[in-house]
PDB file of C-alpha atoms in Angstrom:
ATOM      1  CA  GLY A   1     166.245  45.733  23.359  1.00  0.00           C
ATOM      2  CA  GLN A   2     166.742  43.948  26.639  1.00  0.00           C
ATOM      3  CA  GLN A   3     163.524  42.644  28.075  1.00  0.00           C
ATOM      4  CA  VAL A   4     162.478  40.613  31.078  1.00  0.00           C
ATOM      5  CA  MET A   5     159.321  38.563  30.570  1.00  0.00           C
ATOM      6  CA  GLN A   6     157.287  37.646  33.638  1.00  0.00           C
ATOM      7  CA  ILE A   7     154.369  35.220  33.934  1.00  0.00           C
ATOM      8  CA  PRO A   8     151.637  34.878  34.917  1.00  0.00           C
ATOM      9  CA  GLN A   9     150.243  38.389  34.861  1.00  0.00           C
ATOM     10  CA  TYR A  10     147.639  37.553  37.510  1.00  0.00           C
ATOM     11  CA  GLN A  11     147.275  34.756  40.018  1.00  0.00           C
ATOM     12  CA  HIS A  12     144.300  34.171  42.282  1.00  0.00           C
ATOM     13  CA  VAL A  13     144.790  31.603  45.021  1.00  0.00           C
ATOM     14  CA  GLN A  14     142.981  30.339  48.075  1.00  0.00           C
ATOM     15  CA  GLU A  15     144.751  31.079  51.325  1.00  0.00           C
ATOM     16  CA  GLY A  16     147.102  28.198  52.077  1.00  0.00           C
ATOM     17  CA  GLU A  17     147.799  27.363  48.425  1.00  0.00           C
ATOM     18  CA  ASP A  18     151.224  27.791  46.894  1.00  0.00           C
ATOM     19  CA  PHE A  19     152.150  30.478  44.359  1.00  0.00           C
ATOM     20  CA  THR A  20     154.933  30.746  41.797  1.00  0.00           C
ATOM     21  CA  THR A  21     155.943  33.531  39.413  1.00  0.00           C
ATOM     22  CA  TYR A  22     158.525  33.133  36.659  1.00  0.00           C
ATOM     23  CA  CYS A  23     160.895  35.516  34.906  1.00  0.00           C
ATOM     24  CA  ASN A  24     162.746  34.914  31.694  1.00  0.00           C
ATOM     25  CA  SER A  25     165.338  36.841  29.714  1.00  0.00           C
ATOM     26  CA  SER A  26     166.576  36.065  26.200  1.00  0.00           C
ATOM     27  CA  THR A  27     170.087  37.132  27.162  1.00  0.00           C
ATOM     28  CA  THR A  28     172.234  36.412  30.187  1.00  0.00           C
ATOM     29  CA  LEU A  29     171.649  38.536  33.259  1.00  0.00           C
ATOM     30  CA  SER A  30     174.427  39.684  35.551  1.00  0.00           C
ATOM     31  CA  ASN A  31     172.037  39.568  38.495  1.00  0.00           C
ATOM     32  CA  ILE A  32     168.339  39.670  39.270  1.00  0.00           C
ATOM     33  CA  GLN A  33     166.382  41.328  42.044  1.00  0.00           C
ATOM     34  CA  TRP A  34     162.851  40.731  43.282  1.00  0.00           C
ATOM     35  CA  TYR A  35     160.487  43.411  44.583  1.00  0.00           C
ATOM     36  CA  LYS A  36     157.017  43.446  46.106  1.00  0.00           C
ATOM     37  CA  GLN A  37     154.586  46.298  45.591  1.00  0.00           C
ATOM     38  CA  ARG A  38     151.455  46.522  47.696  1.00  0.00           C
ATOM     39  CA  PRO A  39     148.392  48.252  46.205  1.00  0.00           C
ATOM     40  CA  GLY A  40     149.007  52.003  46.288  1.00  0.00           C
ATOM     41  CA  GLY A  41     152.571  51.501  47.480  1.00  0.00           C
ATOM     42  CA  HIS A  42     156.039  51.537  46.015  1.00  0.00           C
ATOM     43  CA  PRO A  43     158.305  48.595  45.143  1.00  0.00           C
ATOM     44  CA  VAL A  44     160.087  47.143  48.153  1.00  0.00           C
ATOM     45  CA  PHE A  45     163.246  45.094  47.730  1.00  0.00           C
ATOM     46  CA  LEU A  46     163.023  41.415  48.629  1.00  0.00           C
ATOM     47  CA  ILE A  47     166.249  39.808  47.469  1.00  0.00           C
ATOM     48  CA  GLN A  48     169.106  39.800  44.967  1.00  0.00           C
ATOM     49  CA  LEU A  49     170.457  36.698  43.211  1.00  0.00           C
ATOM     50  CA  VAL A  50     173.873  36.809  41.602  1.00  0.00           C
ATOM     51  CA  LYS A  51     175.296  33.321  41.163  1.00  0.00           C
ATOM     52  CA  SER A  52     174.297  30.735  38.600  1.00  0.00           C
ATOM     53  CA  GLY A  53     171.883  28.196  40.137  1.00  0.00           C
ATOM     54  CA  GLU A  54     171.559  30.219  43.323  1.00  0.00           C
ATOM     55  CA  VAL A  55     168.679  29.423  45.674  1.00  0.00           C
ATOM     56  CA  LYS A  56     167.731  31.669  48.577  1.00  0.00           C
ATOM     57  CA  LYS A  57     164.961  31.317  51.130  1.00  0.00           C
ATOM     58  CA  GLN A  58     163.131  33.858  53.243  1.00  0.00           C
ATOM     59  CA  LYS A  59     160.639  32.068  55.501  1.00  0.00           C
ATOM     60  CA  ARG A  60     157.902  30.894  53.078  1.00  0.00           C
ATOM     61  CA  LEU A  61     159.548  32.508  50.023  1.00  0.00           C
ATOM     62  CA  THR A  62     162.037  30.615  47.838  1.00  0.00           C
ATOM     63  CA  PHE A  63     163.971  32.398  45.094  1.00  0.00           C
ATOM     64  CA  GLN A  64     165.894  30.628  42.336  1.00  0.00           C
ATOM     65  CA  PHE A  65     168.290  31.826  39.648  1.00  0.00           C
ATOM     66  CA  GLY A  66     168.703  29.529  36.668  1.00  0.00           C
ATOM     67  CA  GLU A  67     171.952  27.822  35.742  1.00  0.00           C
ATOM     68  CA  ALA A  68     172.240  29.891  32.575  1.00  0.00           C
ATOM     69  CA  LYS A  69     171.339  33.094  34.464  1.00  0.00           C
ATOM     70  CA  LYS A  70     168.481  33.725  32.061  1.00  0.00           C
ATOM     71  CA  ASN A  71     165.539  32.823  34.263  1.00  0.00           C
ATOM     72  CA  SER A  72     164.391  33.119  37.818  1.00  0.00           C
ATOM     73  CA  SER A  73     161.437  32.165  39.960  1.00  0.00           C
ATOM     74  CA  LEU A  74     159.774  33.128  43.215  1.00  0.00           C
ATOM     75  CA  HIS A  75     157.759  30.481  45.041  1.00  0.00           C
ATOM     76  CA  ILE A  76     155.562  31.197  48.056  1.00  0.00           C
ATOM     77  CA  THR A  77     154.485  28.256  50.173  1.00  0.00           C
ATOM     78  CA  ALA A  78     151.104  28.316  51.927  1.00  0.00           C
ATOM     79  CA  THR A  79     150.074  31.832  50.942  1.00  0.00           C
ATOM     80  CA  GLN A  80     148.595  34.216  53.471  1.00  0.00           C
ATOM     81  CA  THR A  81     146.440  37.307  52.924  1.00  0.00           C
ATOM     82  CA  THR A  82     149.469  39.421  53.806  1.00  0.00           C
ATOM     83  CA  ASP A  83     151.182  38.125  50.641  1.00  0.00           C
ATOM     84  CA  VAL A  84     148.775  40.128  48.465  1.00  0.00           C
ATOM     85  CA  GLY A  85     150.511  42.500  46.061  1.00  0.00           C
ATOM     86  CA  THR A  86     152.409  42.596  42.799  1.00  0.00           C
ATOM     87  CA  TYR A  87     155.737  40.798  42.596  1.00  0.00           C
ATOM     88  CA  PHE A  88     158.307  42.133  40.162  1.00  0.00           C
ATOM     89  CA  CYS A  89     161.561  40.673  39.002  1.00  0.00           C
ATOM     90  CA  ALA A  90     164.187  43.157  37.842  1.00  0.00           C
ATOM     91  CA  GLY A  91     167.214  42.071  35.866  1.00  0.00           C
ATOM     92  CA  ARG A  92     170.520  43.755  35.380  1.00  0.00           C
ATOM     93  CA  TYR A  93     172.593  43.239  32.227  1.00  0.00           C
ATOM     94  CA  GLY A  94     176.247  43.753  31.514  1.00  0.00           C
ATOM     95  CA  GLY A  95     178.056  45.570  34.284  1.00  0.00           C
ATOM     96  CA  SER A  96     176.333  45.652  37.627  1.00  0.00           C
ATOM     97  CA  GLN A  97     176.099  49.422  37.487  1.00  0.00           C
ATOM     98  CA  GLY A  98     173.515  49.151  34.754  1.00  0.00           C
ATOM     99  CA  ASN A  99     169.892  50.026  35.153  1.00  0.00           C
ATOM    100  CA  LEU A 100     167.339  47.493  36.389  1.00  0.00           C
ATOM    101  CA  ILE A 101     164.920  46.195  33.756  1.00  0.00           C
ATOM    102  CA  PHE A 102     161.637  45.336  35.429  1.00  0.00           C
ATOM    103  CA  GLY A 103     159.228  42.637  34.359  1.00  0.00           C
ATOM    104  CA  LYS A 104     155.550  43.561  34.120  1.00  0.00           C
ATOM    105  CA  GLY A 105     154.872  41.868  37.432  1.00  0.00           C
ATOM    106  CA  THR A 106     152.552  39.177  38.736  1.00  0.00           C
ATOM    107  CA  LYS A 107     149.593  40.439  40.704  1.00  0.00           C
ATOM    108  CA  LEU A 108     148.724  38.016  43.495  1.00  0.00           C
ATOM    109  CA  SER A 109     145.346  37.970  45.172  1.00  0.00           C
ATOM    110  CA  VAL A 110     144.635  35.645  48.088  1.00  0.00           C
ATOM    111  CA  LYS A 111     141.128  34.601  49.016  1.00  0.00           C
ATOM    112  CA  PRO A 112     140.716  33.946  52.765  1.00  0.00           C
TER     113      PRO A 112
ATOM    114  CA  GLY X   1     166.747  61.155  55.770  1.00  0.00           C
ATOM    115  CA  ALA X   2     165.222  57.831  56.695  1.00  0.00           C
ATOM    116  CA  GLY X   3     164.114  57.004  53.191  1.00  0.00           C
ATOM    117  CA  VAL X   4     163.786  58.318  49.658  1.00  0.00           C
ATOM    118  CA  SER X   5     161.525  61.345  49.647  1.00  0.00           C
ATOM    119  CA  GLN X   6     159.629  62.540  46.575  1.00  0.00           C
ATOM    120  CA  SER X   7     157.577  65.661  46.105  1.00  0.00           C
ATOM    121  CA  PRO X   8     154.935  66.475  45.275  1.00  0.00           C
ATOM    122  CA  ARG X   9     153.029  63.233  45.932  1.00  0.00           C
ATOM    123  CA  TYR X  10     150.343  64.263  43.462  1.00  0.00           C
ATOM    124  CA  LYS X  11     150.452  66.713  40.588  1.00  0.00           C
ATOM    125  CA  VAL X  12     147.699  67.681  38.186  1.00  0.00           C
ATOM    126  CA  ALA X  13     148.945  69.554  35.162  1.00  0.00           C
ATOM    127  CA  LYS X  14     147.135  71.058  32.232  1.00  0.00           C
ATOM    128  CA  ARG X  15     148.295  69.768  28.877  1.00  0.00           C
ATOM    129  CA  GLY X  16     151.189  71.896  27.698  1.00  0.00           C
ATOM    130  CA  GLN X  17     152.272  72.890  31.195  1.00  0.00           C
ATOM    131  CA  ASP X  18     155.820  72.254  32.449  1.00  0.00           C
ATOM    132  CA  VAL X  19     156.302  70.226  35.644  1.00  0.00           C
ATOM    133  CA  ALA X  20     159.235  69.538  37.964  1.00  0.00           C
ATOM    134  CA  LEU X  21     159.378  66.481  40.184  1.00  0.00           C
ATOM    135  CA  ARG X  22     161.830  66.317  43.072  1.00  0.00           C
ATOM    136  CA  CYS X  23     163.659  63.353  44.569  1.00  0.00           C
ATOM    137  CA  ASP X  24     165.649  63.448  47.796  1.00  0.00           C
ATOM    138  CA  PRO X  25     167.619  60.172  47.987  1.00  0.00           C
ATOM    139  CA  ILE X  26     168.912  58.439  51.077  1.00  0.00           C
ATOM    140  CA  SER X  27     171.947  60.299  52.353  1.00  0.00           C
ATOM    141  CA  GLY X  28     175.162  58.786  51.043  1.00  0.00           C
ATOM    142  CA  HIS X  29     173.553  56.856  48.198  1.00  0.00           C
ATOM    143  CA  VAL X  30     175.692  57.311  45.118  1.00  0.00           C
ATOM    144  CA  SER X  31     173.239  55.901  42.584  1.00  0.00           C
ATOM    145  CA  LEU X  32     169.888  57.429  41.705  1.00  0.00           C
ATOM    146  CA  PHE X  33     167.307  56.088  39.264  1.00  0.00           C
ATOM    147  CA  TRP X  34     164.099  57.503  37.798  1.00  0.00           C
ATOM    148  CA  TYR X  35     161.331  55.174  36.657  1.00  0.00           C
ATOM    149  CA  GLN X  36     157.918  55.737  35.079  1.00  0.00           C
ATOM    150  CA  GLN X  37     155.116  53.383  36.117  1.00  0.00           C
ATOM    151  CA  ALA X  38     151.846  53.347  34.214  1.00  0.00           C
ATOM    152  CA  LEU X  39     148.774  51.837  35.855  1.00  0.00           C
ATOM    153  CA  GLY X  40     149.045  48.064  36.075  1.00  0.00           C
ATOM    154  CA  GLN X  41     152.528  47.991  34.559  1.00  0.00           C
ATOM    155  CA  GLY X  42     156.026  47.486  35.845  1.00  0.00           C
ATOM    156  CA  PRO X  43     158.389  50.407  36.382  1.00  0.00           C
ATOM    157  CA  GLU X  44     160.012  51.550  33.128  1.00  0.00           C
ATOM    158  CA  PHE X  45     163.552  52.875  33.379  1.00  0.00           C
ATOM    159  CA  LEU X  46     164.066  56.533  32.508  1.00  0.00           C
ATOM    160  CA  THR X  47     167.539  57.564  33.633  1.00  0.00           C
ATOM    161  CA  TYR X  48     170.418  56.791  36.012  1.00  0.00           C
ATOM    162  CA  PHE X  49     172.866  59.010  37.890  1.00  0.00           C
ATOM    163  CA  GLN X  50     176.064  58.127  39.647  1.00  0.00           C
ATOM    164  CA  ASN X  51     176.726  61.119  41.875  1.00  0.00           C
ATOM    165  CA  GLU X  52     176.169  64.123  39.608  1.00  0.00           C
ATOM    166  CA  ALA X  53     176.961  62.256  36.403  1.00  0.00           C
ATOM    167  CA  GLN X  54     174.040  61.120  34.282  1.00  0.00           C
ATOM    168  CA  LEU X  55     175.425  57.801  33.037  1.00  0.00           C
ATOM    169  CA  ASP X  56     172.345  56.526  31.243  1.00  0.00           C
ATOM    170  CA  LYS X  57     169.400  58.477  29.871  1.00  0.00           C
ATOM    171  CA  SER X  58     168.353  55.943  27.288  1.00  0.00           C
ATOM    172  CA  GLY X  59     164.884  55.542  28.791  1.00  0.00           C
ATOM    173  CA  LEU X  60     163.790  59.161  28.528  1.00  0.00           C
ATOM    174  CA  PRO X  61     160.890  58.977  26.070  1.00  0.00           C
ATOM    175  CA  SER X  62     161.442  62.320  24.362  1.00  0.00           C
ATOM    176  CA  ASP X  63     163.426  65.533  24.503  1.00  0.00           C
ATOM    177  CA  ARG X  64     160.631  66.970  26.639  1.00  0.00           C
ATOM    178  CA  PHE X  65     162.033  64.965  29.533  1.00  0.00           C
ATOM    179  CA  PHE X  66     165.102  66.250  31.321  1.00  0.00           C
ATOM    180  CA  ALA X  67     166.723  65.160  34.583  1.00  0.00           C
ATOM    181  CA  GLU X  68     169.500  66.656  36.647  1.00  0.00           C
ATOM    182  CA  ARG X  69     171.375  66.015  39.868  1.00  0.00           C
ATOM    183  CA  PRO X  70     173.756  68.981  40.034  1.00  0.00           C
ATOM    184  CA  GLU X  71     175.347  68.342  43.432  1.00  0.00           C
ATOM    185  CA  GLY X  72     175.075  64.565  43.463  1.00  0.00           C
ATOM    186  CA  SER X  73     172.230  64.518  45.963  1.00  0.00           C
ATOM    187  CA  VAL X  74     168.759  65.884  45.179  1.00  0.00           C
ATOM    188  CA  SER X  75     167.499  65.201  41.679  1.00  0.00           C
ATOM    189  CA  THR X  76     164.828  66.869  39.604  1.00  0.00           C
ATOM    190  CA  LEU X  77     162.915  65.344  36.713  1.00  0.00           C
ATOM    191  CA  LYS X  78     161.456  68.004  34.469  1.00  0.00           C
ATOM    192  CA  ILE X  79     158.801  67.416  31.854  1.00  0.00           C
ATOM    193  CA  GLN X  80     158.136  70.196  29.401  1.00  0.00           C
ATOM    194  CA  ARG X  81     154.875  70.735  27.504  1.00  0.00           C
ATOM    195  CA  THR X  82     153.178  67.808  29.250  1.00  0.00           C
ATOM    196  CA  GLN X  83     150.981  65.483  27.208  1.00  0.00           C
ATOM    197  CA  GLN X  84     148.231  63.147  28.373  1.00  0.00           C
ATOM    198  CA  GLU X  85     150.436  60.115  27.737  1.00  0.00           C
ATOM    199  CA  ASP X  86     152.829  61.459  30.383  1.00  0.00           C
ATOM    200  CA  SER X  87     150.244  60.624  33.066  1.00  0.00           C
ATOM    201  CA  ALA X  88     151.859  57.997  35.300  1.00  0.00           C
ATOM    202  CA  VAL X  89     153.552  57.514  38.641  1.00  0.00           C
ATOM    203  CA  TYR X  90     157.164  58.672  38.570  1.00  0.00           C
ATOM    204  CA  LEU X  91     159.332  56.680  40.939  1.00  0.00           C
ATOM    205  CA  CYS X  92     162.753  57.623  42.192  1.00  0.00           C
ATOM    206  CA  ALA X  93     165.115  55.049  43.687  1.00  0.00           C
ATOM    207  CA  SER X  94     168.566  55.264  45.226  1.00  0.00           C
ATOM    208  CA  SER X  95     171.186  52.707  46.102  1.00  0.00           C
ATOM    209  CA  LEU X  96     174.696  52.350  47.394  1.00  0.00           C
ATOM    210  CA  LEU X  97     177.548  51.462  45.108  1.00  0.00           C
ATOM    211  CA  TYR X  98     179.683  48.825  46.776  1.00  0.00           C
ATOM    212  CA  ARG X  99     182.793  47.712  44.910  1.00  0.00           C
ATOM    213  CA  ARG X 100     181.261  49.117  41.716  1.00  0.00           C
ATOM    214  CA  VAL X 101     178.102  47.041  42.216  1.00  0.00           C
ATOM    215  CA  ASN X 102     174.717  48.640  42.845  1.00  0.00           C
ATOM    216  CA  THR X 103     173.057  47.165  45.907  1.00  0.00           C
ATOM    217  CA  GLU X 104     169.304  47.023  46.530  1.00  0.00           C
ATOM    218  CA  ALA X 105     167.272  49.958  45.272  1.00  0.00           C
ATOM    219  CA  PHE X 106     165.194  51.900  47.781  1.00  0.00           C
ATOM    220  CA  PHE X 107     162.149  53.475  46.174  1.00  0.00           C
ATOM    221  CA  GLY X 108     160.333  56.628  47.117  1.00  0.00           C
ATOM    222  CA  GLN X 109     156.543  56.810  47.321  1.00  0.00           C
ATOM    223  CA  GLY X 110     156.399  58.278  43.852  1.00  0.00           C
ATOM    224  CA  THR X 111     154.736  61.297  42.289  1.00  0.00           C
ATOM    225  CA  ARG X 112     151.427  60.619  40.600  1.00  0.00           C
ATOM    226  CA  LEU X 113     151.200  62.939  37.600  1.00  0.00           C
ATOM    227  CA  THR X 114     147.847  63.467  35.916  1.00  0.00           C
ATOM    228  CA  VAL X 115     147.755  65.544  32.759  1.00  0.00           C
ATOM    229  CA  VAL X 116     144.325  66.917  31.916  1.00  0.00           C
TER     230      VAL X 116
END
């Protein structure tokens, strides 16, 4: 079935270091969304990427969608303790009404 | 309401008991999704509604799981004869449908189900 692979599973960084998480699908995605889930919380929407090769920035966060629309990445520059949480990518296949397939997430911890 | 509301927040059920989990989506949101999230895992899709129509129920793990949204607003996820492997957080999300495209999904706080 359709699957979105996400790596790494865990990432421990020192405050101020950069962080990147990657998502990969074996088949073409129609779009991809990114969510952040704080410990004990629920997923919160960050961004949606739709176009091939799209790059979007939100302050220290940079999101990319691959040219083939099969992979995506989230890069955080100069991490802060407030960045702690699990970051999920969620891909949509076929028509955009389809369900979101979530990756297993990357759990980020930041040491002050 | 201001956000997606789920109740109860916590539910402890004895094995074999039936449970019903409620989701109150954001007013006006056409699309409603149910997800199951085990500890340390990503949300796993269960089912999707567009208004009152259940368009996709491919993620429901067994015929013990049943979801409905009779008036296109509030939805209920029912689990019959609960088993220990059903223990998880059940997340509900809703979104708008704009030009036949689902926009961002807003998640509720979830219901943590523990089957003992």
